PDB file of C-alpha atoms in Angstrom:
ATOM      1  CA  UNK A  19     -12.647  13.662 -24.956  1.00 68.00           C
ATOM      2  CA  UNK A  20     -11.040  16.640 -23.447  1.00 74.00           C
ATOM      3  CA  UNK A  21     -13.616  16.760 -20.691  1.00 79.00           C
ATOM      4  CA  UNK A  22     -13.226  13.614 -20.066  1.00 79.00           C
ATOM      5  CA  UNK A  23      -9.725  13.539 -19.530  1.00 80.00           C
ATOM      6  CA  UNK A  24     -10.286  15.899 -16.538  1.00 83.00           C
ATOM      7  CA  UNK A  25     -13.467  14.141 -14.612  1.00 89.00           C
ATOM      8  CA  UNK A  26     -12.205  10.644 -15.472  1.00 89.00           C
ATOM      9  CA  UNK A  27      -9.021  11.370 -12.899  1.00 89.00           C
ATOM     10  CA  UNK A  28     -11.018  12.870 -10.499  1.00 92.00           C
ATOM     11  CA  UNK A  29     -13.954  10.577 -10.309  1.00 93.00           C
ATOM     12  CA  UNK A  30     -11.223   7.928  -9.711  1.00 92.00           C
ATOM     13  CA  UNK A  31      -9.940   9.797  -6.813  1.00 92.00           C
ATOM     14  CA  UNK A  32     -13.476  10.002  -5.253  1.00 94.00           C
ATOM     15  CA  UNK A  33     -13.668   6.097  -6.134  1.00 93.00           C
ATOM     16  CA  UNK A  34     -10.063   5.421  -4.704  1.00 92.00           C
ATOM     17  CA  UNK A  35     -10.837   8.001  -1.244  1.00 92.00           C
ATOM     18  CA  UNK A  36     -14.051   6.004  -0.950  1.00 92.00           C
ATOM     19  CA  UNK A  37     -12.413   2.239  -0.777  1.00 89.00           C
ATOM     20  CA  UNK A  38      -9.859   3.043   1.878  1.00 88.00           C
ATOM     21  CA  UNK A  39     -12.529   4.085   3.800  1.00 87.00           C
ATOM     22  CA  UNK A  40     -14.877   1.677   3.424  1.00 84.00           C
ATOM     23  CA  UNK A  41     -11.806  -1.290   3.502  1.00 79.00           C
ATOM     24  CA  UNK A  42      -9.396   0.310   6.347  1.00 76.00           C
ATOM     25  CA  UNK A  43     -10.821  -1.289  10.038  1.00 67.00           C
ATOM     26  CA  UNK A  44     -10.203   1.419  12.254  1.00 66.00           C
ATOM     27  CA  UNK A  45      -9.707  -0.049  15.540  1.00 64.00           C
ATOM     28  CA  UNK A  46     -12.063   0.775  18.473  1.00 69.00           C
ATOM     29  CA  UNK A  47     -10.067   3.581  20.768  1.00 70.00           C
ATOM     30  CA  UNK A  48     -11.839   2.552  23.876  1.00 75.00           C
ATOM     31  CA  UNK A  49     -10.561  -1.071  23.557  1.00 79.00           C
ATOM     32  CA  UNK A  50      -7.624  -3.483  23.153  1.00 83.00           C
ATOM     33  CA  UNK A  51      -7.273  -7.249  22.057  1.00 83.00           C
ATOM     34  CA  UNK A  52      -5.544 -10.286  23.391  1.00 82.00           C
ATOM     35  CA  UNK A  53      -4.042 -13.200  21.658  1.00 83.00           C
ATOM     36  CA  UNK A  54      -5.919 -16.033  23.496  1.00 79.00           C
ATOM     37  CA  UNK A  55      -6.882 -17.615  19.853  1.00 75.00           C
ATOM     38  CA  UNK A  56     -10.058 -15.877  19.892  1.00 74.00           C
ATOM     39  CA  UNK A  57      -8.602 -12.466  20.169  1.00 76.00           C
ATOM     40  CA  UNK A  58     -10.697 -10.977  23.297  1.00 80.00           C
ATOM     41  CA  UNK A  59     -11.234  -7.781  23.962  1.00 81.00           C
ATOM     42  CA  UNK A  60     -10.068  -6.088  26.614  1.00 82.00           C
ATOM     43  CA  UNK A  61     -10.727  -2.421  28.174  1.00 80.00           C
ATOM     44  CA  UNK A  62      -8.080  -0.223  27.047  1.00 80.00           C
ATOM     45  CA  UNK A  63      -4.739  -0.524  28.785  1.00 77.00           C
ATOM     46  CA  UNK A  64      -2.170   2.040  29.504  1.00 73.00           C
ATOM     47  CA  UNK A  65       1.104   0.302  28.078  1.00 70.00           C
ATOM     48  CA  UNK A  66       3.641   2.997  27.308  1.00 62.00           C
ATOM     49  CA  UNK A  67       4.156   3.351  23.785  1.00 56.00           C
ATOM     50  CA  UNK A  68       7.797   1.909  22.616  1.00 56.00           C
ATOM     51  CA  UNK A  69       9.512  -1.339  21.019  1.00 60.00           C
ATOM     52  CA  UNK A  70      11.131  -2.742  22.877  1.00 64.00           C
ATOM     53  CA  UNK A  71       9.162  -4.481  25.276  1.00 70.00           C
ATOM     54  CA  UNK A  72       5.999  -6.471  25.738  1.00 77.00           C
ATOM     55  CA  UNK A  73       2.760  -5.723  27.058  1.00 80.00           C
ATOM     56  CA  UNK A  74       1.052  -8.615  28.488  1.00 81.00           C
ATOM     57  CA  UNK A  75      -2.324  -9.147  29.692  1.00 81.00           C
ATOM     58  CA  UNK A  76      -3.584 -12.115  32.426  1.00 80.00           C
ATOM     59  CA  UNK A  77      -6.925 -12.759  32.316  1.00 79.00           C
ATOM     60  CA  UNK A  78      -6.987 -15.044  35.467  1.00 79.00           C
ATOM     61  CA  UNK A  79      -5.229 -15.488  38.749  1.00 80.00           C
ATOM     62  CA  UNK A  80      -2.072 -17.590  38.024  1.00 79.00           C
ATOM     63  CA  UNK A  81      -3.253 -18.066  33.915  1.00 80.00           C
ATOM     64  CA  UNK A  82      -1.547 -17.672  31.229  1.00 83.00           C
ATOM     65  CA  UNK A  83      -0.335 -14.079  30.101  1.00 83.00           C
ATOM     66  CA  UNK A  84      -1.367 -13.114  26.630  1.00 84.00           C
ATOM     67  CA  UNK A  85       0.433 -10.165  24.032  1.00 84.00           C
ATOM     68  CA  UNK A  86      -2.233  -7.272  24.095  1.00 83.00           C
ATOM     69  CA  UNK A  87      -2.584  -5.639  20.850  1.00 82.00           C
ATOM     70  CA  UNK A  88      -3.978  -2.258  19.633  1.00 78.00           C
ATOM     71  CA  UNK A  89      -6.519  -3.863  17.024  1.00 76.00           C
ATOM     72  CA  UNK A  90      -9.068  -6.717  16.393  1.00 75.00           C
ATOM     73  CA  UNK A  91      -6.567  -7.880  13.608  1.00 72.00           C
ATOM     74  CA  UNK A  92      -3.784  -8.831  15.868  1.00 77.00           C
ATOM     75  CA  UNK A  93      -1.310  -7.190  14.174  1.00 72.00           C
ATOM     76  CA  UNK A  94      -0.442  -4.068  16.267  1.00 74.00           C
ATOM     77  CA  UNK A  95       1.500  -5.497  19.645  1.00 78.00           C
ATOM     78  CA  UNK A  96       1.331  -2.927  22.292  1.00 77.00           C
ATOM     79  CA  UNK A  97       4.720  -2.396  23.944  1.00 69.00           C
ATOM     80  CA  UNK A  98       6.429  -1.025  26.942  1.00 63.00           C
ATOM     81  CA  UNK A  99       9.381   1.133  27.181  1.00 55.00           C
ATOM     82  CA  UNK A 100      10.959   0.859  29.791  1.00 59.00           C
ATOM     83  CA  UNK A 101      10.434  -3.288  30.959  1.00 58.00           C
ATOM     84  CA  UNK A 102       7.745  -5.932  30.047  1.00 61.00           C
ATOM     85  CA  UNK A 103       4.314  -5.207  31.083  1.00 65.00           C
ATOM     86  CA  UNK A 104       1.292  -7.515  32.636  1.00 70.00           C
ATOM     87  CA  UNK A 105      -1.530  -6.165  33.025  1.00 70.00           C
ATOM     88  CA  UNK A 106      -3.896  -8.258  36.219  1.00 69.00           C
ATOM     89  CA  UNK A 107      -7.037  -8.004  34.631  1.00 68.00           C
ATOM     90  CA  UNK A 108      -8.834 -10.388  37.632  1.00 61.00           C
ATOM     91  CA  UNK A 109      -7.131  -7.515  40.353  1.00 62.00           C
TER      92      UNK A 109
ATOM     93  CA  UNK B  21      -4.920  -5.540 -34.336  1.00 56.00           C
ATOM     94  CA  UNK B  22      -4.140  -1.687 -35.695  1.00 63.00           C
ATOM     95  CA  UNK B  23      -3.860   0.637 -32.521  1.00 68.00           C
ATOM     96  CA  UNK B  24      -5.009   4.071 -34.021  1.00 76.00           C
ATOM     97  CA  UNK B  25      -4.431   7.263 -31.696  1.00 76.00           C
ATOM     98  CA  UNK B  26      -7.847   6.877 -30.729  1.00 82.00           C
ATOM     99  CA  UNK B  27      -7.432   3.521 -29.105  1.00 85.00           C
ATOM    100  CA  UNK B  28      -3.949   4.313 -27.339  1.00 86.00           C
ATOM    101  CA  UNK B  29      -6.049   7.644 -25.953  1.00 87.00           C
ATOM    102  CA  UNK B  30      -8.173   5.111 -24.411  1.00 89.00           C
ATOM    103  CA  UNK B  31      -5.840   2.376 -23.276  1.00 90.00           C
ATOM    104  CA  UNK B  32      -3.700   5.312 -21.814  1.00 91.00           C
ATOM    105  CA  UNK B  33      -6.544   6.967 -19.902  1.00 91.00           C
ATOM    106  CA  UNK B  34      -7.677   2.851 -18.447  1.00 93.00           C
ATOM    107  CA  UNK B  35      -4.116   2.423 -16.943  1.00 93.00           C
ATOM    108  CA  UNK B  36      -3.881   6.011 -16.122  1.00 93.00           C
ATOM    109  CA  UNK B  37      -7.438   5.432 -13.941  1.00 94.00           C
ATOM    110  CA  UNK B  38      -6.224   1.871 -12.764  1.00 94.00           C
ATOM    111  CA  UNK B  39      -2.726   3.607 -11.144  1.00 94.00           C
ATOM    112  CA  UNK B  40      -4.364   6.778  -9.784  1.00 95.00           C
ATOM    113  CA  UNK B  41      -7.189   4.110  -7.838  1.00 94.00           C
ATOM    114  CA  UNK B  42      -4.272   1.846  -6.881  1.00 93.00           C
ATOM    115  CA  UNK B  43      -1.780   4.752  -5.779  1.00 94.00           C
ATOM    116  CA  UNK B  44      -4.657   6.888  -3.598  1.00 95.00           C
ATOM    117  CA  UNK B  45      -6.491   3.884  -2.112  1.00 92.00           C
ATOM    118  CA  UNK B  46      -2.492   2.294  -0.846  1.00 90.00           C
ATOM    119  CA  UNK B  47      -1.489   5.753   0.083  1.00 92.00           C
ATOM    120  CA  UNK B  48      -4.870   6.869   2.056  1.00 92.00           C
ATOM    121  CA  UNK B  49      -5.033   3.119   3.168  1.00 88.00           C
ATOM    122  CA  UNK B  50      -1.598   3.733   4.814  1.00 88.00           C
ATOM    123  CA  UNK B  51      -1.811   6.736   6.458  1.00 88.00           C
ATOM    124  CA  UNK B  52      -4.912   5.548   7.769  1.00 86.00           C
ATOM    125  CA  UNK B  53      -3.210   2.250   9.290  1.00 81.00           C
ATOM    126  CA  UNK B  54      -0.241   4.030  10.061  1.00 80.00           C
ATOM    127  CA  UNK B  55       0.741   1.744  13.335  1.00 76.00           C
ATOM    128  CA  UNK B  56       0.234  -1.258  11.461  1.00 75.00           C
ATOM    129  CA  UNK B  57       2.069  -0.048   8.492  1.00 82.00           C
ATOM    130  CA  UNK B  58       4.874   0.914  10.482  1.00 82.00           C
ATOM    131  CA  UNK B  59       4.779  -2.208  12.439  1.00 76.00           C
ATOM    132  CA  UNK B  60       4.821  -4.058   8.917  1.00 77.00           C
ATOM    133  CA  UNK B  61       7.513  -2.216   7.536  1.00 81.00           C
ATOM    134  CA  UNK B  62       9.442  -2.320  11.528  1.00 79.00           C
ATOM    135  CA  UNK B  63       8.809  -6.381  11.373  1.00 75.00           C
ATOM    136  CA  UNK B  64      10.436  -6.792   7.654  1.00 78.00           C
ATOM    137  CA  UNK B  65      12.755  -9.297   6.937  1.00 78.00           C
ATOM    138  CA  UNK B  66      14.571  -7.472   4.611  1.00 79.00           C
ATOM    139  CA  UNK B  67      14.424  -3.361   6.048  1.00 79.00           C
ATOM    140  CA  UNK B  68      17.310  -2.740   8.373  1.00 80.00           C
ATOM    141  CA  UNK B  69      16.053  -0.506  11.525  1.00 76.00           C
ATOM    142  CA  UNK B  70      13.999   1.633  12.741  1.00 80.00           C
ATOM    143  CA  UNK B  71      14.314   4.549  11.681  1.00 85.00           C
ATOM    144  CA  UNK B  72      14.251   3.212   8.212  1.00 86.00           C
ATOM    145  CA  UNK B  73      10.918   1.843   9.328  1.00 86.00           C
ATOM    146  CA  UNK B  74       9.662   5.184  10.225  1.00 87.00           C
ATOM    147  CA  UNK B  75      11.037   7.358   7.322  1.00 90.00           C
ATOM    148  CA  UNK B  76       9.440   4.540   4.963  1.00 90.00           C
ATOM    149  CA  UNK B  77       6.287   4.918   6.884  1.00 89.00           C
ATOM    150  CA  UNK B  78       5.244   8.741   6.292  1.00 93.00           C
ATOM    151  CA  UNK B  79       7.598   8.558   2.582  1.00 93.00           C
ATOM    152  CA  UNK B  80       5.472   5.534   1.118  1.00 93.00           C
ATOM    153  CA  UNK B  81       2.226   6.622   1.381  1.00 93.00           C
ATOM    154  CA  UNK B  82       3.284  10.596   0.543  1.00 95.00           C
ATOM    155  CA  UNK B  83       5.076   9.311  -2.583  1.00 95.00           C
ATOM    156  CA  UNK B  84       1.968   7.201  -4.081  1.00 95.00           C
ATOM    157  CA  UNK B  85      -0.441  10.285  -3.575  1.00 95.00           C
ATOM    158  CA  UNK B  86       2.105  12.460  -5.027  1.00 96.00           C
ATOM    159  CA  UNK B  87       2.493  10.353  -7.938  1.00 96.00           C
ATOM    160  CA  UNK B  88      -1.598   9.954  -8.365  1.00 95.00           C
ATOM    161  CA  UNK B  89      -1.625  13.316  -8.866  1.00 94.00           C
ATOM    162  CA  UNK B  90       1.249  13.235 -11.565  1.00 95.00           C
ATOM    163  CA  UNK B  91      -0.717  11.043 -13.834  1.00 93.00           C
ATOM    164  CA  UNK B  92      -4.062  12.622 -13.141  1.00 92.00           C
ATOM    165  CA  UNK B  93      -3.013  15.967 -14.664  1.00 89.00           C
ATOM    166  CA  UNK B  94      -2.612  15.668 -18.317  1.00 86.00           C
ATOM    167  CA  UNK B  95       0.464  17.836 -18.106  1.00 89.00           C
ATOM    168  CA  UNK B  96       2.951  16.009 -16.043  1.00 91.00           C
ATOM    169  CA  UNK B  97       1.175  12.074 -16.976  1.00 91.00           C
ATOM    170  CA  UNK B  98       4.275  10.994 -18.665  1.00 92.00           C
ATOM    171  CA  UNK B  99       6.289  12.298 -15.916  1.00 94.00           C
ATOM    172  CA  UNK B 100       3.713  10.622 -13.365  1.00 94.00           C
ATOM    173  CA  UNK B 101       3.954   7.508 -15.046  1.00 94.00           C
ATOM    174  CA  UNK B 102       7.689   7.238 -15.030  1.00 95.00           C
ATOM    175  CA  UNK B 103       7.448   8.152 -11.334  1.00 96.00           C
ATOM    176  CA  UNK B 104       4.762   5.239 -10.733  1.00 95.00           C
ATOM    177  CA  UNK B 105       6.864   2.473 -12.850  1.00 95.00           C
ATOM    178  CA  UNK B 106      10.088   3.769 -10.487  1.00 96.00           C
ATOM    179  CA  UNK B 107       7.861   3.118  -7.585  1.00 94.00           C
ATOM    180  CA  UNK B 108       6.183  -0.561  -9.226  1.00 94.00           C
ATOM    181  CA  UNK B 109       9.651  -1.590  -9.723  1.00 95.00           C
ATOM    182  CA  UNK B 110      11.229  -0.930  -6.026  1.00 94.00           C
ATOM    183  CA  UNK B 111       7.868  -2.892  -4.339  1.00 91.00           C
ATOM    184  CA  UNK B 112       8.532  -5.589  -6.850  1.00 93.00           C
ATOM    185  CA  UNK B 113      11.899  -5.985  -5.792  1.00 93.00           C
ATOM    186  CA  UNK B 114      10.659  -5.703  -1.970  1.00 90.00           C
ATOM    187  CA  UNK B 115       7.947  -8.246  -2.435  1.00 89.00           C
ATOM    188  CA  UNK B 116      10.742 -10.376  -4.152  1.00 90.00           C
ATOM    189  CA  UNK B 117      13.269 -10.223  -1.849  1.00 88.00           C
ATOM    190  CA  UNK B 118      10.140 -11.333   0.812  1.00 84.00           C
ATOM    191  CA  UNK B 119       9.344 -14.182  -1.708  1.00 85.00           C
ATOM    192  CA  UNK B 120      12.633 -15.659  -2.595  1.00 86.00           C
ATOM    193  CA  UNK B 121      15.671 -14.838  -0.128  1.00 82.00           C
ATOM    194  CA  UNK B 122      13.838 -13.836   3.527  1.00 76.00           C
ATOM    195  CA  UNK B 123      13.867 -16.318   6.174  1.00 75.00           C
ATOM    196  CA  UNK B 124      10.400 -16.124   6.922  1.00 71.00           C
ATOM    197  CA  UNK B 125       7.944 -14.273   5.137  1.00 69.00           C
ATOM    198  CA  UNK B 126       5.712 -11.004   7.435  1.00 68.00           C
ATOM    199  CA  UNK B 127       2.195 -10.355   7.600  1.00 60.00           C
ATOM    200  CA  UNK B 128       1.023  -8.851   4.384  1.00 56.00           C
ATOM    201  CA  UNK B 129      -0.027  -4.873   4.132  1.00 52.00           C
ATOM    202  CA  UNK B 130      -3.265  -3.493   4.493  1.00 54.00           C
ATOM    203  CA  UNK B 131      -6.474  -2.963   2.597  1.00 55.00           C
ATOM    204  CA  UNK B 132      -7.818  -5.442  -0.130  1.00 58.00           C
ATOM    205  CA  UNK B 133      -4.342  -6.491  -0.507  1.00 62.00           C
ATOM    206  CA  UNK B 134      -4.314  -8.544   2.771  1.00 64.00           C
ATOM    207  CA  UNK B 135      -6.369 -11.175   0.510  1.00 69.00           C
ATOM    208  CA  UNK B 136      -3.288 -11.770  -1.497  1.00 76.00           C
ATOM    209  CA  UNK B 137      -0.305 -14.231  -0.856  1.00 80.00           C
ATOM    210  CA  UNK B 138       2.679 -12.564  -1.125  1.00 83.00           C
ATOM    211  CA  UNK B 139       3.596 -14.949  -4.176  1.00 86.00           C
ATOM    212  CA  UNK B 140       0.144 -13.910  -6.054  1.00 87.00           C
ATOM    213  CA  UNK B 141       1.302 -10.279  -4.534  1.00 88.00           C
ATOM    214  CA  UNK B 142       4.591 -10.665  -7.028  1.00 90.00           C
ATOM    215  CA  UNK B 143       2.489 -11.926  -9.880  1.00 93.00           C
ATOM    216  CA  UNK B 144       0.829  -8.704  -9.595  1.00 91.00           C
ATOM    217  CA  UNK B 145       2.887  -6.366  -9.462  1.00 93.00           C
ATOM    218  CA  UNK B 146       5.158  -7.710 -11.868  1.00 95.00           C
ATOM    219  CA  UNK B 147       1.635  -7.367 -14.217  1.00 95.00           C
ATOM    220  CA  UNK B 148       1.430  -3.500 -12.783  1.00 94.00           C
ATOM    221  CA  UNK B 149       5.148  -2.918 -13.911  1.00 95.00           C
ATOM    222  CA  UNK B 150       4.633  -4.452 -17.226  1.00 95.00           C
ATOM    223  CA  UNK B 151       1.188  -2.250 -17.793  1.00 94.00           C
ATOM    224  CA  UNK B 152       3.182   0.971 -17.236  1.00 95.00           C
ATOM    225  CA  UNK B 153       5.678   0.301 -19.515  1.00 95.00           C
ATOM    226  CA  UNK B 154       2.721  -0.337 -22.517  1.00 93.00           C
ATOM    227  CA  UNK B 155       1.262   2.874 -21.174  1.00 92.00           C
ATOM    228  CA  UNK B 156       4.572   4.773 -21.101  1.00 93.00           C
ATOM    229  CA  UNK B 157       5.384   3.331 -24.650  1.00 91.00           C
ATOM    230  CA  UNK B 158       1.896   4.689 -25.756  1.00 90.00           C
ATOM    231  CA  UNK B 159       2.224   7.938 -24.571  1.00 87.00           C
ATOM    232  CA  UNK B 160       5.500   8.100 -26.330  1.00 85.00           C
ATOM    233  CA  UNK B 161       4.016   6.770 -29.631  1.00 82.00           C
ATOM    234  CA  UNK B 162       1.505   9.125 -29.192  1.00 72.00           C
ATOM    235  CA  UNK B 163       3.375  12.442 -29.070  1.00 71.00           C
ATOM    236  CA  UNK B 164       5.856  11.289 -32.105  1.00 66.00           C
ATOM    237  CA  UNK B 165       4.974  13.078 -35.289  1.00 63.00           C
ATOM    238  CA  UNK B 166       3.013  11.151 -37.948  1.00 58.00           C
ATOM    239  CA  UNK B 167       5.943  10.666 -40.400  1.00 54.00           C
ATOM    240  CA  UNK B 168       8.080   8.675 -37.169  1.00 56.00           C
ATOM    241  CA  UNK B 169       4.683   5.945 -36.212  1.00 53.00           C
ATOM    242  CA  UNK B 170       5.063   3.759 -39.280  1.00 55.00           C
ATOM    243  CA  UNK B 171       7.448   2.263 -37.061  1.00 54.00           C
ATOM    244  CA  UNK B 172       5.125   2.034 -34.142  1.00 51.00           C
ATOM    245  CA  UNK B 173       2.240   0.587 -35.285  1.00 52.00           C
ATOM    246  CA  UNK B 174       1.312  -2.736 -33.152  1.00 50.00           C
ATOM    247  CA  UNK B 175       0.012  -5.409 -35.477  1.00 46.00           C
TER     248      UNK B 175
END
């Protein structure tokens, strides 16, 4: 029981360190994603990093501008610091 | 059902397991989806600020590993799971406050827990809270002399 008590613990810290990494999407550095409803990708854009401001992408000449965000998952909004930002992705 | 020291042993090392898996897989999870945690945490409802945000954002995930550790060693376990039932309490109130008094309820956090609405989220930790408190109450049995557990025993 005694041995036990030590490699139970520590086999559940190998299990635990396993799942995050096999459950956590890491997001792909070399790209971003818009919110079009089918979350596009996008090369990576240089918004500067801050909250305060958006960072917008337009995919076409006079469409729509879309939030870009850091991950497939939508839920890291890239911002600007200083005023909003669209990125002309047809330029 | 008679719970001889035997069985407590083994319902105290199950939860023990259960809260080390749960603590190091949230805490690793976190640090590893640090934007998005902050961004959670920056987005709540019910977190003023910030900074608050940001201090919440390294101290979470440090506190659950921290408190893994606790109840992996033998030594400090009770300690650890005092610690761990602190910490199940405060995200049950969190995830309460979300449930019944925000205006509008945030993306849930990361990980396998993303699968859960923030309702089912309560239900569980409220179930987390109340399995620390058997395990602390075991421990405690445990460690009383024999002439004190007539008292104890669970029928």
């Amino acid at each position: 029981m005694k041995k036990v008590k030590v490699i139970l613990p520590m086999l559940a810290f190998v299990l635990a360190i396993g799942m995050s990494f096999a459950f956590v999407k890491l997001a792909d550095p070399n790209l971003d994603y818009v919110d079009d409803g089918s979350g596009t990708p996008i090369p990576e854009t240089e918004c500067t990093t801050g909250t305060d401001f958006e960072c917008r992408a337009q995919l076409e000449e006079n469409g729509p501008t879309y939030q870009i965000y850091d991950d497939p998952a939508l839920q890291v909004p890239k911002t600007g610091a200083i005023e909003d930002v669209v990125i002309k992705l047809w330029e | 059902m008679k719970l001889n020291g035997k069985h407590r042993e083994i319902i105290i090392e199950i939860i023990s397991v259960l809260f080390i898996v749960l603590f190091v897989y949230a805490g690793l999870t976190k640090f590893m989806e640090g934007d998005r945690f902050f961004n959670n945490l920056n987005n709540s409802p019910v977190l003023p600020g910030n900074a608050t945000a940001y201090i919440l954002s390294w101290g979470v995930p440090t506190l659950e590993i921290v408190v893994a550790f606790f109840v992996a060693w033998p030594k400090t376990r009770l300690k650890g799971l005092y610690a761990a039932l602190v910490l199940m309490i405060l995200f049950t109130l969190y995830v309460a406050g979300i449930v019944f008094f925000s205006p509008y309820t945030p993306c849930s956090c990361g990980g396998v827990i993303t699968l859960l609405t923030w309702p089912q989220h309560l239900v569980v930790n409220v179930s987390l809270v109340l399995l620390t408190l058997l395990a602390i109450r075991l421990y405690r049995i445990k460690k009383l002399p024999n002439s004190k557990l007539s008292h104890y025993k669970l029928e």
